[in-house]
Tab-separated table of C-alpha atoms in Angstrom:
chain	number	residue	atom	x	y	z
A	1	MET	CA	54.300	40.406	-17.592
A	2	PRO	CA	52.950	43.042	-15.232
A	3	PRO	CA	51.700	46.380	-16.543
A	4	PHE	CA	54.133	49.248	-16.004
A	5	VAL	CA	53.201	52.588	-14.392
A	6	LEU	CA	55.303	55.756	-14.260
A	7	ALA	CA	54.551	57.962	-11.231
A	8	SER	CA	55.942	61.092	-12.887
A	9	GLN	CA	54.763	63.847	-15.196
A	10	SER	CA	58.224	64.232	-16.779
A	11	PRO	CA	57.980	64.081	-20.592
A	12	ALA	CA	61.712	63.289	-20.746
A	13	ARG	CA	61.367	60.246	-18.465
A	14	LEU	CA	58.413	58.983	-20.474
A	15	ALA	CA	60.282	59.440	-23.756
A	16	THR	CA	63.338	57.633	-22.362
A	17	LEU	CA	61.264	54.662	-21.228
A	18	ARG	CA	59.443	54.504	-24.546
A	19	SER	CA	62.726	54.595	-26.455
A	20	ALA	CA	63.792	51.591	-24.356
A	21	GLY	CA	60.711	49.626	-25.434
A	22	LEU	CA	58.448	50.258	-22.441
A	23	ASP	CA	55.073	51.934	-22.732
A	24	PRO	CA	54.066	52.948	-19.206
A	25	ALA	CA	50.781	54.355	-18.074
A	26	VAL	CA	51.418	57.754	-16.479
A	27	ILE	CA	49.856	58.592	-13.132
A	28	VAL	CA	51.111	61.847	-11.614
A	29	SER	CA	51.840	61.560	-7.893
A	30	GLY	CA	51.089	65.142	-6.871
A	31	VAL	CA	53.539	64.829	-3.966
A	32	ASP	CA	54.467	67.975	-2.048
A	33	GLU	CA	58.245	67.891	-2.491
A	34	SER	CA	58.867	70.355	0.343
A	35	GLN	CA	58.195	67.623	2.900
A	36	ALA	CA	61.651	66.182	2.171
A	37	ASP	CA	63.548	69.492	2.449
A	38	GLY	CA	66.781	69.448	4.411
A	39	LEU	CA	68.002	65.999	3.391
A	40	PRO	CA	71.436	65.460	1.775
A	41	PRO	CA	71.331	65.183	-2.048
A	42	VAL	CA	71.306	61.377	-2.406
A	43	GLU	CA	68.823	60.894	0.436
A	44	LEU	CA	66.596	63.644	-0.956
A	45	ALA	CA	66.445	62.099	-4.436
A	46	LEU	CA	65.656	58.679	-2.963
A	47	ARG	CA	63.065	59.963	-0.508
A	48	LEU	CA	61.183	61.931	-3.158
A	49	ALA	CA	61.188	58.908	-5.480
A	50	GLU	CA	59.786	56.761	-2.656
A	51	LEU	CA	57.106	59.325	-1.806
A	52	LYS	CA	56.004	59.574	-5.440
A	53	CYS	CA	55.862	55.824	-5.859
A	54	ALA	CA	53.931	55.315	-2.603
A	55	ALA	CA	51.445	58.054	-3.504
A	56	VAL	CA	50.506	56.240	-6.711
A	57	VAL	CA	50.658	52.584	-5.623
A	58	GLY	CA	47.353	52.628	-3.733
A	59	ARG	CA	45.278	54.395	-6.364
A	60	ASP	CA	42.368	52.730	-8.124
A	61	ALA	CA	43.797	53.688	-11.509
A	62	VAL	CA	46.804	51.387	-10.999
A	63	PRO	CA	46.275	48.054	-12.802
A	64	GLU	CA	46.400	44.855	-10.779
A	65	ALA	CA	49.877	43.379	-10.157
A	66	ALA	CA	51.635	46.348	-11.739
A	67	LEU	CA	55.181	47.654	-11.493
A	68	VAL	CA	55.078	51.280	-10.330
A	69	LEU	CA	58.139	53.494	-10.789
A	70	GLY	CA	58.781	56.733	-8.924
A	71	CYS	CA	61.813	58.879	-9.809
A	72	ASP	CA	63.252	62.194	-8.746
A	73	SER	CA	66.446	64.027	-9.685
A	74	VAL	CA	68.549	66.686	-7.965
A	75	LEU	CA	71.824	68.301	-8.951
A	76	GLU	CA	74.546	68.587	-6.321
A	77	LEU	CA	76.935	71.519	-6.653
A	78	ASP	CA	79.382	72.295	-3.846
A	79	GLY	CA	77.310	70.087	-1.556
A	80	ALA	CA	74.147	72.099	-2.181
A	81	VAL	CA	70.940	70.597	-3.577
A	82	LEU	CA	69.604	72.135	-6.779
A	83	GLY	CA	66.118	71.012	-7.770
A	84	LYS	CA	63.910	72.994	-10.132
A	85	PRO	CA	64.671	76.737	-10.069
A	86	ARG	CA	62.148	78.961	-8.279
A	87	ASP	CA	62.091	81.515	-11.086
A	88	ALA	CA	64.128	83.002	-13.939
A	89	ALA	CA	66.438	84.894	-11.587
A	90	ASP	CA	67.199	81.685	-9.705
A	91	ALA	CA	67.904	79.815	-12.952
A	92	THR	CA	70.231	82.606	-14.091
A	93	ALA	CA	72.154	82.575	-10.801
A	94	ARG	CA	72.533	78.813	-10.974
A	95	TRP	CA	73.986	78.896	-14.453
A	96	GLN	CA	76.388	81.636	-13.436
A	97	ALA	CA	77.556	79.335	-10.627
A	98	MET	CA	77.637	76.145	-12.766
A	99	ARG	CA	79.345	77.375	-15.921
A	100	GLY	CA	82.804	75.976	-16.525
A	101	ARG	CA	82.354	73.552	-13.644
A	102	SER	CA	80.855	70.142	-12.902
A	103	GLY	CA	78.083	68.841	-10.677
A	104	VAL	CA	76.671	65.445	-9.741
A	105	LEU	CA	73.164	64.544	-10.857
A	106	HIS	CA	71.472	62.168	-8.413
A	107	THR	CA	68.350	60.320	-9.519
A	108	GLY	CA	66.388	58.295	-6.995
A	109	HIS	CA	64.427	55.297	-8.274
A	110	CYS	CA	61.705	53.472	-6.363
A	111	LEU	CA	60.026	50.453	-7.929
A	112	THR	CA	57.070	48.646	-6.326
A	113	ASP	CA	55.585	45.350	-7.453
A	114	THR	CA	51.953	45.750	-6.382
A	115	GLY	CA	51.408	42.041	-6.971
A	116	THR	CA	53.806	41.059	-4.178
A	117	GLY	CA	53.983	44.321	-2.232
A	118	THR	CA	57.767	44.389	-2.590
A	119	THR	CA	59.517	47.749	-3.000
A	120	LEU	CA	63.130	48.381	-3.997
A	121	SER	CA	64.931	51.732	-4.031
A	122	ALA	CA	68.290	52.840	-5.402
A	123	SER	CA	69.973	55.933	-6.748
A	124	ALA	CA	72.194	56.565	-9.752
A	125	GLU	CA	74.850	59.261	-9.924
A	126	THR	CA	76.238	60.944	-13.021
A	127	THR	CA	78.854	63.701	-13.159
A	128	VAL	CA	77.938	66.495	-15.559
A	129	HIS	CA	80.504	68.963	-16.913
A	130	PHE	CA	79.151	72.341	-18.002
A	131	ALA	CA	80.495	74.656	-20.704
A	132	ASP	CA	81.798	78.088	-19.772
A	133	VAL	CA	78.714	79.777	-21.218
A	134	THR	CA	78.403	83.545	-21.584
A	135	ASP	CA	75.942	85.802	-19.807
A	136	ALA	CA	74.154	86.299	-23.135
A	137	GLU	CA	73.811	82.544	-23.622
A	138	ILE	CA	72.460	82.132	-20.097
A	139	ALA	CA	69.928	84.901	-20.636
A	140	ALA	CA	68.785	83.405	-23.940
A	141	TYR	CA	68.480	79.934	-22.420
A	142	VAL	CA	66.528	81.107	-19.379
A	143	ALA	CA	64.218	83.122	-21.656
A	144	THR	CA	63.135	79.886	-23.378
A	145	GLY	CA	61.681	78.631	-20.087
A	146	GLU	CA	63.301	75.210	-20.455
A	147	PRO	CA	65.610	75.443	-17.408
A	148	LEU	CA	62.681	76.424	-15.183
A	149	ARG	CA	61.055	73.021	-15.673
A	150	VAL	CA	63.937	70.687	-14.790
A	151	ALA	CA	66.154	69.777	-11.853
A	152	GLY	CA	69.471	71.602	-11.955
A	153	ALA	CA	68.136	74.089	-14.535
A	154	PHE	CA	69.546	72.154	-17.492
A	155	THR	CA	68.796	69.391	-19.980
A	156	VAL	CA	71.025	67.241	-22.158
A	157	ASP	CA	68.221	66.232	-24.515
A	158	GLY	CA	66.953	69.711	-25.320
A	159	LEU	CA	68.199	73.252	-25.827
A	160	GLY	CA	70.651	72.869	-22.944
A	161	GLY	CA	72.494	70.025	-24.650
A	162	GLY	CA	75.036	72.382	-26.176
A	163	PHE	CA	75.961	73.636	-22.713
A	164	VAL	CA	76.993	70.194	-21.432
A	165	THR	CA	80.540	69.317	-22.504
A	166	ARG	CA	80.860	65.863	-20.962
A	167	VAL	CA	78.945	63.298	-18.946
A	168	GLU	CA	80.591	60.678	-16.722
A	169	GLY	CA	78.187	57.825	-16.070
A	170	ASP	CA	74.788	56.866	-17.431
A	171	HIS	CA	73.582	59.463	-19.947
A	172	HIS	CA	69.956	58.403	-19.451
A	173	ASN	CA	70.236	59.154	-15.743
A	174	VAL	CA	70.724	62.828	-16.578
A	175	VAL	CA	67.475	62.748	-18.543
A	176	GLY	CA	65.736	61.405	-15.453
A	177	VAL	CA	65.803	57.604	-15.363
A	178	SER	CA	68.766	55.228	-15.366
A	179	LEU	CA	67.842	52.329	-17.639
A	180	PRO	CA	70.589	49.984	-16.360
A	181	LEU	CA	69.563	50.642	-12.753
A	182	LEU	CA	65.886	50.156	-13.594
A	183	ARG	CA	66.695	46.882	-15.351
A	184	ASP	CA	68.483	45.712	-12.210
A	185	LEU	CA	65.490	46.596	-10.020
A	186	VAL	CA	63.101	44.811	-12.383
A	187	ARG	CA	65.245	41.679	-12.341
A	188	ARG	CA	65.615	41.787	-8.544
A	189	LEU	CA	61.814	41.794	-8.307
A	190	GLY	CA	61.795	38.572	-10.309
A	191	HIS	CA	60.764	39.890	-13.716
A	192	ASP	CA	62.347	39.665	-17.165
A	193	TRP	CA	63.457	43.074	-18.451
A	194	THR	CA	63.147	42.137	-22.120
A	195	ALA	CA	59.582	40.927	-21.616
A	196	LEU	CA	58.660	44.487	-20.598
A	197	TRP	CA	59.488	45.640	-24.121
A	198	THR	CA	56.042	44.542	-25.200
A	199	ALA	CA	54.218	45.285	-21.907
A	200	ARG	CA	51.484	47.903	-21.916
A	201	GLY	CA	50.504	49.913	-18.852
């Protein structure tokens, strides 16, 4: 089976893949995300995933005939795109807008088989319902720094987990990578998903 490469510096994505039996090599793309500004939420998530994947595919560090995965997530609230907050004030304002409501988390996935040159892209959507948190809870959460590092200013696998009341769709997608969608992409590229459980990047 081909070696597997993750074109992302997200610890949560890496942990999710490892929990699913994959052990990817990590090569950070370094893509300037501002170049995709202005796109609708789904298109933005897909475009950023494609840019990250493409930025890594041609590097010398990528093993021969590897599968390279690029991912990016954005939260859609009232039609607006919410990536990583700019600062603490931005994170606070977002939580004040999100509390007691729901948003849609879009994660773009781009998978390239460098052995064949074939690339497939798809997005996964998950609806996230947020608790009606207090101002004090928001302030305490923002003070930890966690919401400043993630799209939508929240996590479900960290301190923010208690602020998410319900998830409709793939739970792993909210963490940053949809395992069922990734399995489908792997199979469409002609590879056996279960064989990747023992693959090493």
